[in-house]
mmCIF file of C-alpha atoms in Angstrom:
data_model
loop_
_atom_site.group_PDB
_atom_site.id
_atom_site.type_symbol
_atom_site.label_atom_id
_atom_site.label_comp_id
_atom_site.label_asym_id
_atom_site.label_seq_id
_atom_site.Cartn_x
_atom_site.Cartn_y
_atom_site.Cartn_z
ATOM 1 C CA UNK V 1 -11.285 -18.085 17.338
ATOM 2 C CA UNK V 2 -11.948 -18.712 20.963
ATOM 3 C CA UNK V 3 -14.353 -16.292 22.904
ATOM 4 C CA UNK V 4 -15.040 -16.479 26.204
ATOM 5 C CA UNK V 5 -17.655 -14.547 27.794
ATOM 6 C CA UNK V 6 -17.724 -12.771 31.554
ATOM 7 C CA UNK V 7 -21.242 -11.762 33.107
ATOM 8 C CA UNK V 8 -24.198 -12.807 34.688
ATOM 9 C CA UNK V 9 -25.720 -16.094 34.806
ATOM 10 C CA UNK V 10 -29.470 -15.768 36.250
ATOM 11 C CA UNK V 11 -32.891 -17.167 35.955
ATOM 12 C CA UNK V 12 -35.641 -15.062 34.837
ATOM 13 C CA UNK V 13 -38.711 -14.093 36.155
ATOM 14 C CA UNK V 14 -40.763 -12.246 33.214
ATOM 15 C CA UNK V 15 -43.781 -10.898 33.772
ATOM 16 C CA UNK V 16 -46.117 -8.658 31.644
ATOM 17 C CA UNK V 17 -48.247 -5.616 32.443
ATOM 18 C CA UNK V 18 -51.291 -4.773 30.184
ATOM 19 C CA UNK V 19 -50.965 -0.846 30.788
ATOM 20 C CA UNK V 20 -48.221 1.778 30.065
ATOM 21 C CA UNK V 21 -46.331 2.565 32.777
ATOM 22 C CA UNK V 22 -46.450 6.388 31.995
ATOM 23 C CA UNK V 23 -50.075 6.686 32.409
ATOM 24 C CA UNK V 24 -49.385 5.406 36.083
ATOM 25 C CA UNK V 25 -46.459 8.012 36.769
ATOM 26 C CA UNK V 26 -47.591 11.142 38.075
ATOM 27 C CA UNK V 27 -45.413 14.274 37.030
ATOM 28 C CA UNK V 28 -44.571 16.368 40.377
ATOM 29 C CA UNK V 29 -44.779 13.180 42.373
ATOM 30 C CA UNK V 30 -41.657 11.329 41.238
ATOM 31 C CA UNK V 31 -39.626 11.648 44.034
ATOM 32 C CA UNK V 32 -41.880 9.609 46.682
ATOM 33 C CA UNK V 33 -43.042 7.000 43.685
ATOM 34 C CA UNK V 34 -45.190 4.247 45.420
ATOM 35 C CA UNK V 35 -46.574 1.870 42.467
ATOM 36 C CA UNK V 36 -47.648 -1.712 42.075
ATOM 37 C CA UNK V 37 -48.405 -3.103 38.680
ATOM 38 C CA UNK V 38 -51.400 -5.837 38.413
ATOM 39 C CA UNK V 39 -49.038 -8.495 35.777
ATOM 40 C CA UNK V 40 -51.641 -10.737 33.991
ATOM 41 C CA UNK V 41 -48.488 -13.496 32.809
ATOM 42 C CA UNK V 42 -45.163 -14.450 34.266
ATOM 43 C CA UNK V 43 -42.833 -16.820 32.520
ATOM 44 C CA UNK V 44 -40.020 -18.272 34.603
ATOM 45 C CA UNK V 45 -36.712 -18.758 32.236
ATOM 46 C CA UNK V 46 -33.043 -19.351 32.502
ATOM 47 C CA UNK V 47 -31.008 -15.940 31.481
ATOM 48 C CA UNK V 48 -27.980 -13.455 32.656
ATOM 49 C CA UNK V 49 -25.916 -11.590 30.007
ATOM 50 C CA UNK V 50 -22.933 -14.394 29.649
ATOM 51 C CA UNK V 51 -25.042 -17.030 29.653
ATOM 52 C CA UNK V 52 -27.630 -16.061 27.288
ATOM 53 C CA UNK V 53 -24.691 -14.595 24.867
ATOM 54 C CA UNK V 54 -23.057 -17.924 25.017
ATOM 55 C CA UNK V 55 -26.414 -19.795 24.391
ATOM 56 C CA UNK V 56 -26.466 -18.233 21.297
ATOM 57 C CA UNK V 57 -23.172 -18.915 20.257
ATOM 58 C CA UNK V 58 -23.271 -22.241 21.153
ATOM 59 C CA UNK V 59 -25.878 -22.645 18.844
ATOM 60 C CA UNK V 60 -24.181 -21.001 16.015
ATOM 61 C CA UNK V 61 -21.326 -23.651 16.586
ATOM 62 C CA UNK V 62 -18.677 -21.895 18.262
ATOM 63 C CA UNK V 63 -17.979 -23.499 20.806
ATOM 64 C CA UNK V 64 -18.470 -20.368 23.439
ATOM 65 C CA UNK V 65 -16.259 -20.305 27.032
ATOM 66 C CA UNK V 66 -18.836 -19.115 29.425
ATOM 67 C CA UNK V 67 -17.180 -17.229 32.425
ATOM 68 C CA UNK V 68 -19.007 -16.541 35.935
ATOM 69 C CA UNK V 69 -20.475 -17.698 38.804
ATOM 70 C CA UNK V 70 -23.483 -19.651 39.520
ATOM 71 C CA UNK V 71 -25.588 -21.062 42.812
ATOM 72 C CA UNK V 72 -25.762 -24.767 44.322
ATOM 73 C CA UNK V 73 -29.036 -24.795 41.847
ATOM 74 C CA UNK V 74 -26.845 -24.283 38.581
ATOM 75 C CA UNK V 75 -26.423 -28.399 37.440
ATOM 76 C CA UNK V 76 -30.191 -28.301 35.390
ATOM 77 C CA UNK V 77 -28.689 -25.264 34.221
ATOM 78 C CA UNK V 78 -25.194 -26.371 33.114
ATOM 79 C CA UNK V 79 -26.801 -28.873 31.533
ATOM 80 C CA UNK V 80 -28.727 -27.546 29.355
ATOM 81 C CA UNK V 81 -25.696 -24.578 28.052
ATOM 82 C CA UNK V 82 -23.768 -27.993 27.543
ATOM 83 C CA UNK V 83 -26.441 -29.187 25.141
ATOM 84 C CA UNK V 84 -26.490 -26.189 23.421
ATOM 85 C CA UNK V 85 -22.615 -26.346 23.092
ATOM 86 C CA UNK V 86 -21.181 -24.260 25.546
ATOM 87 C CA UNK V 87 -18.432 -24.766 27.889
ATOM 88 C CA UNK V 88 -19.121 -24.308 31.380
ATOM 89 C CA UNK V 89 -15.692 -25.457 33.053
ATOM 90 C CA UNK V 90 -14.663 -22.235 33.763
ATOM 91 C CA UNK V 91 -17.916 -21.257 35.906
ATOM 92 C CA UNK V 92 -17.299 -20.980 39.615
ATOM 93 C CA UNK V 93 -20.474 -22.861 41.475
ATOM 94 C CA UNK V 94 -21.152 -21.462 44.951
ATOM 95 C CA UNK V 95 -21.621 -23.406 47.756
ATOM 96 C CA UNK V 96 -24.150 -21.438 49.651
ATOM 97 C CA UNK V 97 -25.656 -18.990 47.243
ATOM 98 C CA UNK V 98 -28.110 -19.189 44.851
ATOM 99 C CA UNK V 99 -28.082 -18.468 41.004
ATOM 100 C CA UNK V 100 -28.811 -14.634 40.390
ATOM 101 C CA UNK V 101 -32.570 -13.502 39.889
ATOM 102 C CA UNK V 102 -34.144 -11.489 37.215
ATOM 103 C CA UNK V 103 -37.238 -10.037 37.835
ATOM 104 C CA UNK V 104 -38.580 -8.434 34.686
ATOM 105 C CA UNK V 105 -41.977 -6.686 34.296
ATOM 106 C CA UNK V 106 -42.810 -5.511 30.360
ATOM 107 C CA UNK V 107 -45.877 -3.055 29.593
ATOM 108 C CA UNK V 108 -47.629 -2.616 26.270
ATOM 109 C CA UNK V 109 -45.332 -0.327 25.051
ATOM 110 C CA UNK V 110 -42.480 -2.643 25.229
ATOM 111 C CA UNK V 111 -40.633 -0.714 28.033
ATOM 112 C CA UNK V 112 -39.561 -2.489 30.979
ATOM 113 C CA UNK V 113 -38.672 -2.263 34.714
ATOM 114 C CA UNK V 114 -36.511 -4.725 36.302
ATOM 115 C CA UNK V 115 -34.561 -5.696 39.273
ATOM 116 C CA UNK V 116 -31.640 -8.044 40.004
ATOM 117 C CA UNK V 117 -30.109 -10.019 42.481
ATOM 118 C CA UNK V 118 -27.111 -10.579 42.941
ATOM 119 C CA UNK V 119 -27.056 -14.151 45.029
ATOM 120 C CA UNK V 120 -23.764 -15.979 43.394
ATOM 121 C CA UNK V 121 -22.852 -13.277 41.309
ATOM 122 C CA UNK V 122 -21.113 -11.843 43.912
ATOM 123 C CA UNK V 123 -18.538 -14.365 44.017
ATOM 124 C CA UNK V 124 -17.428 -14.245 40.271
ATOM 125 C CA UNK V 125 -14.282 -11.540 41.692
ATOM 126 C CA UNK V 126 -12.714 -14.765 42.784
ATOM 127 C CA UNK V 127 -12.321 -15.916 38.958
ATOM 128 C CA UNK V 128 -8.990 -16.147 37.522
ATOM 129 C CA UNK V 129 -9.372 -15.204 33.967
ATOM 130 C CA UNK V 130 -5.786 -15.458 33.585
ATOM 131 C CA UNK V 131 -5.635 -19.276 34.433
ATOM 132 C CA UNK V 132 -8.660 -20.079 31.967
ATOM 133 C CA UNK V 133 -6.972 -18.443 29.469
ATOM 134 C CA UNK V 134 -3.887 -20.509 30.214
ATOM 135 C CA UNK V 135 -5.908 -23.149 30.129
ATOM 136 C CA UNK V 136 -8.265 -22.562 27.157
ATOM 137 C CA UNK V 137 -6.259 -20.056 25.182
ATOM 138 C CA UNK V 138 -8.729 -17.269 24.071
ATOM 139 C CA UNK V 139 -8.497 -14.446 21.289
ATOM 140 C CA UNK V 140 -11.532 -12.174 22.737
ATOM 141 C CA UNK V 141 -12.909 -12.007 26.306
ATOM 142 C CA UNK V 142 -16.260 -10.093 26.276
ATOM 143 C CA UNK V 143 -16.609 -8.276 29.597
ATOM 144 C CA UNK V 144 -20.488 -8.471 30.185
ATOM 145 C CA UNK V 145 -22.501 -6.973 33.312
ATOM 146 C CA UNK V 146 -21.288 -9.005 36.708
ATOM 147 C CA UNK V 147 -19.906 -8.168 39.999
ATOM 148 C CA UNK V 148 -18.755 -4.925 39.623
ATOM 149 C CA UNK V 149 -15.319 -6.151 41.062
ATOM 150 C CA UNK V 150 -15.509 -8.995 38.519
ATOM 151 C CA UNK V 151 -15.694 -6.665 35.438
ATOM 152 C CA UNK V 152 -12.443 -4.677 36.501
ATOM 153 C CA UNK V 153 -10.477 -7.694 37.404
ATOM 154 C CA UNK V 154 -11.607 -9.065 34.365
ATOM 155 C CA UNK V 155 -10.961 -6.115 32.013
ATOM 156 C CA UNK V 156 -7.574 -6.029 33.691
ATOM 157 C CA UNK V 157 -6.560 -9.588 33.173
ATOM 158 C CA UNK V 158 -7.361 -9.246 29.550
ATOM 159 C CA UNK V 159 -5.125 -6.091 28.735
ATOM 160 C CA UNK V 160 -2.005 -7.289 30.743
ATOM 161 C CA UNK V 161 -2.437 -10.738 28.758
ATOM 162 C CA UNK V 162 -2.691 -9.145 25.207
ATOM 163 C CA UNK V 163 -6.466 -10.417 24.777
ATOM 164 C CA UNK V 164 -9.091 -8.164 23.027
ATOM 165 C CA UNK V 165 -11.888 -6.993 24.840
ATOM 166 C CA UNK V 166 -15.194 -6.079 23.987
ATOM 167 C CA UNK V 167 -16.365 -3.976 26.612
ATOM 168 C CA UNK V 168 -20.439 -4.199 27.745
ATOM 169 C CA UNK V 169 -21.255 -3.109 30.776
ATOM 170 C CA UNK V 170 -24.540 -2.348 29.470
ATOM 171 C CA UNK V 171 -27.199 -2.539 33.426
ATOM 172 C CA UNK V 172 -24.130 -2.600 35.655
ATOM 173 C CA UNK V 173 -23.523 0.991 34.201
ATOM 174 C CA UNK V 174 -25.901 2.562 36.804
ATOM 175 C CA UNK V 175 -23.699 1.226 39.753
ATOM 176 C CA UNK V 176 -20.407 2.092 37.913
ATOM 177 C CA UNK V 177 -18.561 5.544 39.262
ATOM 178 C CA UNK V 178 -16.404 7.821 36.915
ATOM 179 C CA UNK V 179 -12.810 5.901 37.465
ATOM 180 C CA UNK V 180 -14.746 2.149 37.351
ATOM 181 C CA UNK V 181 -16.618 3.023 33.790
ATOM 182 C CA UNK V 182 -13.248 5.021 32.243
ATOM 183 C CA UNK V 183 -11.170 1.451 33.238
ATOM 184 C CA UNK V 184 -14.057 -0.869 31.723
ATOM 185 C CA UNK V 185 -14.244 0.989 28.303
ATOM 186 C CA UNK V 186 -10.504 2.549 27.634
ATOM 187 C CA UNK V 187 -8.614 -0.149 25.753
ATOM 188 C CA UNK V 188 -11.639 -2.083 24.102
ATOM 189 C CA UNK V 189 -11.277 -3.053 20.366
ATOM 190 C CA UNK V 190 -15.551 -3.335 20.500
ATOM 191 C CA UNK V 191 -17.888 -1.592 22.708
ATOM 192 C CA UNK V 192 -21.302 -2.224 23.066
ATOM 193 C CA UNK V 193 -24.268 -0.612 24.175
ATOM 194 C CA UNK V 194 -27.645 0.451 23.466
ATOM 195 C CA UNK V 195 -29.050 3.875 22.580
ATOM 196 C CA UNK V 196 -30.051 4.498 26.473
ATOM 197 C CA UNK V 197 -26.646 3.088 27.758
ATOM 198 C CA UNK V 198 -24.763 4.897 25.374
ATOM 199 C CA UNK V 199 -26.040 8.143 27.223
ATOM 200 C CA UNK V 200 -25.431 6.853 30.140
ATOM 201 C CA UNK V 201 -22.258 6.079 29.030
ATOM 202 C CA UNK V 202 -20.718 9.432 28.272
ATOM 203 C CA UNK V 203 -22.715 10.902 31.589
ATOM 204 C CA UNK V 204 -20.431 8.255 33.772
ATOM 205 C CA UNK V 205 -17.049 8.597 31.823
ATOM 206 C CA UNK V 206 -16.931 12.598 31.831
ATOM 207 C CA UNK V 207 -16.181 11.449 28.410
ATOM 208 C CA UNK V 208 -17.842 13.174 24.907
ATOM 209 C CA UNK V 209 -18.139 10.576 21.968
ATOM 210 C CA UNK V 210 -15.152 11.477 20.484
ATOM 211 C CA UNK V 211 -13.599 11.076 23.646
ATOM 212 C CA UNK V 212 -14.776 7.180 23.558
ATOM 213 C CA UNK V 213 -14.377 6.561 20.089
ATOM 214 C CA UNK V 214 -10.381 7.984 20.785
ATOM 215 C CA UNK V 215 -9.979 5.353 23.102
ATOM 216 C CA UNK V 216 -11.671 2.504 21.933
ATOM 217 C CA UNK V 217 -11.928 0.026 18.218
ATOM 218 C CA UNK V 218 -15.654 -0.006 17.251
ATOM 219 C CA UNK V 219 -18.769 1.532 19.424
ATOM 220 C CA UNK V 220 -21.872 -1.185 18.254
ATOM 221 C CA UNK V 221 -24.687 1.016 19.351
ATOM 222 C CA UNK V 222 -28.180 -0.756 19.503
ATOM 223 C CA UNK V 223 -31.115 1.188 18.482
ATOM 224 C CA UNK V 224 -34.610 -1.522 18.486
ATOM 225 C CA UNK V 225 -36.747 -0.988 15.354
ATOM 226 C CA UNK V 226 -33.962 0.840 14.160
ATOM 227 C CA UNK V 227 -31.092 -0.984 13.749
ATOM 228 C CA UNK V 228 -27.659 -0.874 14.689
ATOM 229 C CA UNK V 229 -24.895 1.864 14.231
ATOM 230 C CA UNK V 230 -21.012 0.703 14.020
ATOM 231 C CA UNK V 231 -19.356 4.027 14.683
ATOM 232 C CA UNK V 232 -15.385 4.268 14.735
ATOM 233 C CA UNK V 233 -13.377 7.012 14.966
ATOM 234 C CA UNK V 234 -12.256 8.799 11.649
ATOM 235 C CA UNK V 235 -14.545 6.594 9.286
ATOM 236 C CA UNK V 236 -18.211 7.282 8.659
ATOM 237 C CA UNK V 237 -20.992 6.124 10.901
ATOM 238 C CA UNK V 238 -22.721 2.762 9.362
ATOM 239 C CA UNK V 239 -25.923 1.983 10.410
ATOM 240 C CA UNK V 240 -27.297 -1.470 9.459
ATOM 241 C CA UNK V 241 -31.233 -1.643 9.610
ATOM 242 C CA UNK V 242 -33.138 -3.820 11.638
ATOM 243 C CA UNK V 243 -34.365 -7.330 10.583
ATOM 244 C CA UNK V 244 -38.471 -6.857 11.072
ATOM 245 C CA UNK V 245 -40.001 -9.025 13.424
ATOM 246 C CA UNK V 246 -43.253 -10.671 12.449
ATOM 247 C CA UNK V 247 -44.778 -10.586 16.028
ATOM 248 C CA UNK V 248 -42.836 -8.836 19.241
ATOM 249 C CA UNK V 249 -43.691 -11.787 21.858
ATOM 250 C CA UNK V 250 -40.334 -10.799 24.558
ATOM 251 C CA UNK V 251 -37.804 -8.355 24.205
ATOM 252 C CA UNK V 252 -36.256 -9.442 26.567
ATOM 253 C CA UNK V 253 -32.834 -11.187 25.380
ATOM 254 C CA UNK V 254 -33.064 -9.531 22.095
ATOM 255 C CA UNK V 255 -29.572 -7.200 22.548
ATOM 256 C CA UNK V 256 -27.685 -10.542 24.173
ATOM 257 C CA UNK V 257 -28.851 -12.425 20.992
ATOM 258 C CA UNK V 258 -27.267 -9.523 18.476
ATOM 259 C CA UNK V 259 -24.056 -9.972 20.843
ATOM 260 C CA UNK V 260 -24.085 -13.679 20.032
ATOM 261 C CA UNK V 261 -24.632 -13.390 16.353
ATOM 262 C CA UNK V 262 -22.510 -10.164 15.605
ATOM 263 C CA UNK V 263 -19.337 -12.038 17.787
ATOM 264 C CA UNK V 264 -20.430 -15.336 15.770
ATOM 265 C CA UNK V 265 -19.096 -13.012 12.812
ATOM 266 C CA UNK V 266 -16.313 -12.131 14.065
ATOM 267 C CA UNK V 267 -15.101 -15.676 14.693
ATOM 268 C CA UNK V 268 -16.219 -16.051 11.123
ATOM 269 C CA UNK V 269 -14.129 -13.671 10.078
ATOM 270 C CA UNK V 270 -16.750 -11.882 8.228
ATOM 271 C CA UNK V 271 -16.783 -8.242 7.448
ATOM 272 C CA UNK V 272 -18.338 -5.902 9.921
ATOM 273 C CA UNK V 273 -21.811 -5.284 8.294
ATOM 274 C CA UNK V 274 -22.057 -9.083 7.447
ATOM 275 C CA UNK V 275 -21.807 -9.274 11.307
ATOM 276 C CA UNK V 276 -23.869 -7.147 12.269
ATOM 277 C CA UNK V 277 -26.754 -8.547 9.794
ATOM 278 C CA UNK V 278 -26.720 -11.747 11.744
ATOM 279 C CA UNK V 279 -26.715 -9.939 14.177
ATOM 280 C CA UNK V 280 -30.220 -8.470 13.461
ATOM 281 C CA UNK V 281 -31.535 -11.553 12.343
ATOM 282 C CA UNK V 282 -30.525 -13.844 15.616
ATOM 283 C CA UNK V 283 -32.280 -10.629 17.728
ATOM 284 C CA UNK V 284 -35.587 -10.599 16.006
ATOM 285 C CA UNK V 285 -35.502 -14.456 15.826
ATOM 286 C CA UNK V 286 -35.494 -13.863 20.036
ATOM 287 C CA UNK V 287 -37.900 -11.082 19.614
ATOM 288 C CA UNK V 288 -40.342 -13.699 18.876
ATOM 289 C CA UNK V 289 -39.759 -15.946 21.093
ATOM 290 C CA UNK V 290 -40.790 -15.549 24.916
ATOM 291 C CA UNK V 291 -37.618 -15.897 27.439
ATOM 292 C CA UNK V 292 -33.969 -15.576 26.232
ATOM 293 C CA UNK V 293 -32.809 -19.043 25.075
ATOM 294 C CA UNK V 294 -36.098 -20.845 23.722
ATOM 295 C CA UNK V 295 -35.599 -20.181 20.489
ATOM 296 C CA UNK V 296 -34.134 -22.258 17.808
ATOM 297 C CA UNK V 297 -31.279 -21.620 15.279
ATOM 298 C CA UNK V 298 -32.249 -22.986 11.924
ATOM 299 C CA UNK V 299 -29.809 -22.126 8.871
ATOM 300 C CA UNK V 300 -32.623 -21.520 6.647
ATOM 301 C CA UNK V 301 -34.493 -18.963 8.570
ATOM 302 C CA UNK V 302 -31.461 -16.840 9.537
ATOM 303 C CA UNK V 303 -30.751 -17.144 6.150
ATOM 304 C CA UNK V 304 -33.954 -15.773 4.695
ATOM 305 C CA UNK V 305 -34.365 -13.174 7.207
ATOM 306 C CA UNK V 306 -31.284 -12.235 5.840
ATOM 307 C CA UNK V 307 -31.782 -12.208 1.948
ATOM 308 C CA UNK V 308 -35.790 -10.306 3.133
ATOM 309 C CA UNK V 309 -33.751 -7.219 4.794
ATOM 310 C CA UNK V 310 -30.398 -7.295 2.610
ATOM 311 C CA UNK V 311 -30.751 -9.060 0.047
ATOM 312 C CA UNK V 312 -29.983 -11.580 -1.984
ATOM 313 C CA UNK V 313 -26.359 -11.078 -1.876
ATOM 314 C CA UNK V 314 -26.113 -10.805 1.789
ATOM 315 C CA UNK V 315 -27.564 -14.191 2.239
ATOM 316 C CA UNK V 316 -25.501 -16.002 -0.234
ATOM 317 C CA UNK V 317 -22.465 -14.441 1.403
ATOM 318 C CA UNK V 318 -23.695 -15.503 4.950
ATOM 319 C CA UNK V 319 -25.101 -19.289 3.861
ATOM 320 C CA UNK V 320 -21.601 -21.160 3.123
ATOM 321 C CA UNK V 321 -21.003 -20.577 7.120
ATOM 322 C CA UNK V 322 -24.815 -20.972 8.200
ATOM 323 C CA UNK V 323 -24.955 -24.371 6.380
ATOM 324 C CA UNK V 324 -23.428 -26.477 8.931
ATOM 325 C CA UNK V 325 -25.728 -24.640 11.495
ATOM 326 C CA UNK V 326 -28.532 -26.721 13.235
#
């Protein structure tokens, strides 16, 4: 099962705060906020949604299609996805831009303020989806946050060629108006968000949750601490707990890494749960780790993360495919 992946490809800038950001905000002076926050580490790391998705597949051994566009600074880059077993032929390279920026900041609480930039990004509308596929053939394109432009055409190409979608817009939601967010979503076998987004989500579409779940397969809602929730529409809610981390170093990269390991499981051909388990454990293994793709995949660890949350059973059902891993 071929997946390709559409998003961002970026390099991170991660920095943490030692505070909380609430204590900083002051109540009835929100609208004029004026704040600087004193960060006593920064990490500088590659990331973007596609890339660190396909990271994580490629590790897993599934031989990911990554899909967007990267700055004259991307060959180190390429490399290394390469290494990891991902295929970068269908990236577009700019010839003036740089790679998109992430600038991260994370307080003690583990909440976060960021800001992106754009740079090459904004040239991943010229992509023809359509001709990788030709090229590639694909059974699932996951439309992740890009170019605004680049998530419609891409959405687009996939329904008029037959191809599921899993639709996660997840950051690019805040830019997205009514009609952009409705096209995105309507049509998708998967949709994935977090607990925030999904909010978001139903503010943007006009649409209740009933309303999405009508129009779409399988809403993966991701709740931290607390797990995951598969919700579909007339079958009961699931929720699947969280695999507990033993130290929270980043959570940055965390969601991206459940993406890789729940759409591992779908290549798999595993049930939905079973998915969603590695899921959980390829997040928390990232949880512990500091940047989004310097962590290691090691069959034995996923696998006893595994049998510690689930069980016994749920490990021996997920080790015959996480043998030939690492």
């Amino acid at each position: 099962m071929r997946i390709a992946v559409t998003g961002s490809i970026a390099t991170d800038h991660l920095m943490v705060f030692p505070g909380r950001f609430t204590e900083q905000l002051i109540k009835d002076q929100l609208e004029r906020v004026s704040l600087s926050f004193l960060a006593d580490r920064l990490e500088v790391h590659r990331g973007g949604v596609a890339a660190n998705i396909t990271f994580g597949l490629g590790l897993l051994g599934c031989d990911p299609l990554l899909v967007g566009a990267a700055g004259t600074d991307f060959a180190e880059y390429g490399a290394w996805l390469r290494a990891a077993g991902v295929d970068t032929s269908a990236v577009r390279v700019s010839d003036t831009l740089h790679t998109a920026r992430f600038v991260c900041t994370t307080d003690a609480d583990q909440n976060q303020i960021a800001t992106f930039y754009a740079g090459a990004m904004a040239e991943a509308a010229d992509i023809d989806l359509a001709d990788t596929a030709r090229r590639t053939g694909l059974a699932l394109v996951l439309v992740g946050a890009d170019d605004p432009a680049a998530m419609l055409r891409h959405t687009a190409t996939a329904h008029r060629l037959g191809i599921p979608v899993a639709a996660d817009p997840s950051q690019q939601l805040a830019r997205l108006d009514r009609e952009q967010a409705r096209r995105l979503v309507e049509g998708a076998t998967w949709l994935f968000t977090n607990a925030y987004e999904a909010a978001l989500l139903k503010e943007r579409t006009g649409w209740s949750e009933e309303d999405l779940l009508e129009r779409t397969g399988t809403w993966i809602t991701t709740l931290g601490a607390d797990g995951v929730t598969l919700a579909r529409s007339g079958t009961p809610r699931r929720h699947i707990p969280a695999v507990p981390a033993e130290k929270i170093a980043d959570p940055t990269g965390a969601g991206d890494a459940f993406r890789a390991g729940f759409l591992a499981g779908l290549a798999w051909q595993w049930p939905h749960e079973q998915a969603a388990r590695l899921g959980c454990a390829l997040a928390t293994t990232v949880l512990e780790s500091v940047g989004t793709q310097e962590y290691e995949v090691l069959a034995a660890d996923l696998t006893a993360r595994i049998a510690r949350t689930y069980g016994d059973d749920a490990a021996r059902a997920a080790e015959p495919r996480l043998a030939g891993v690492s």
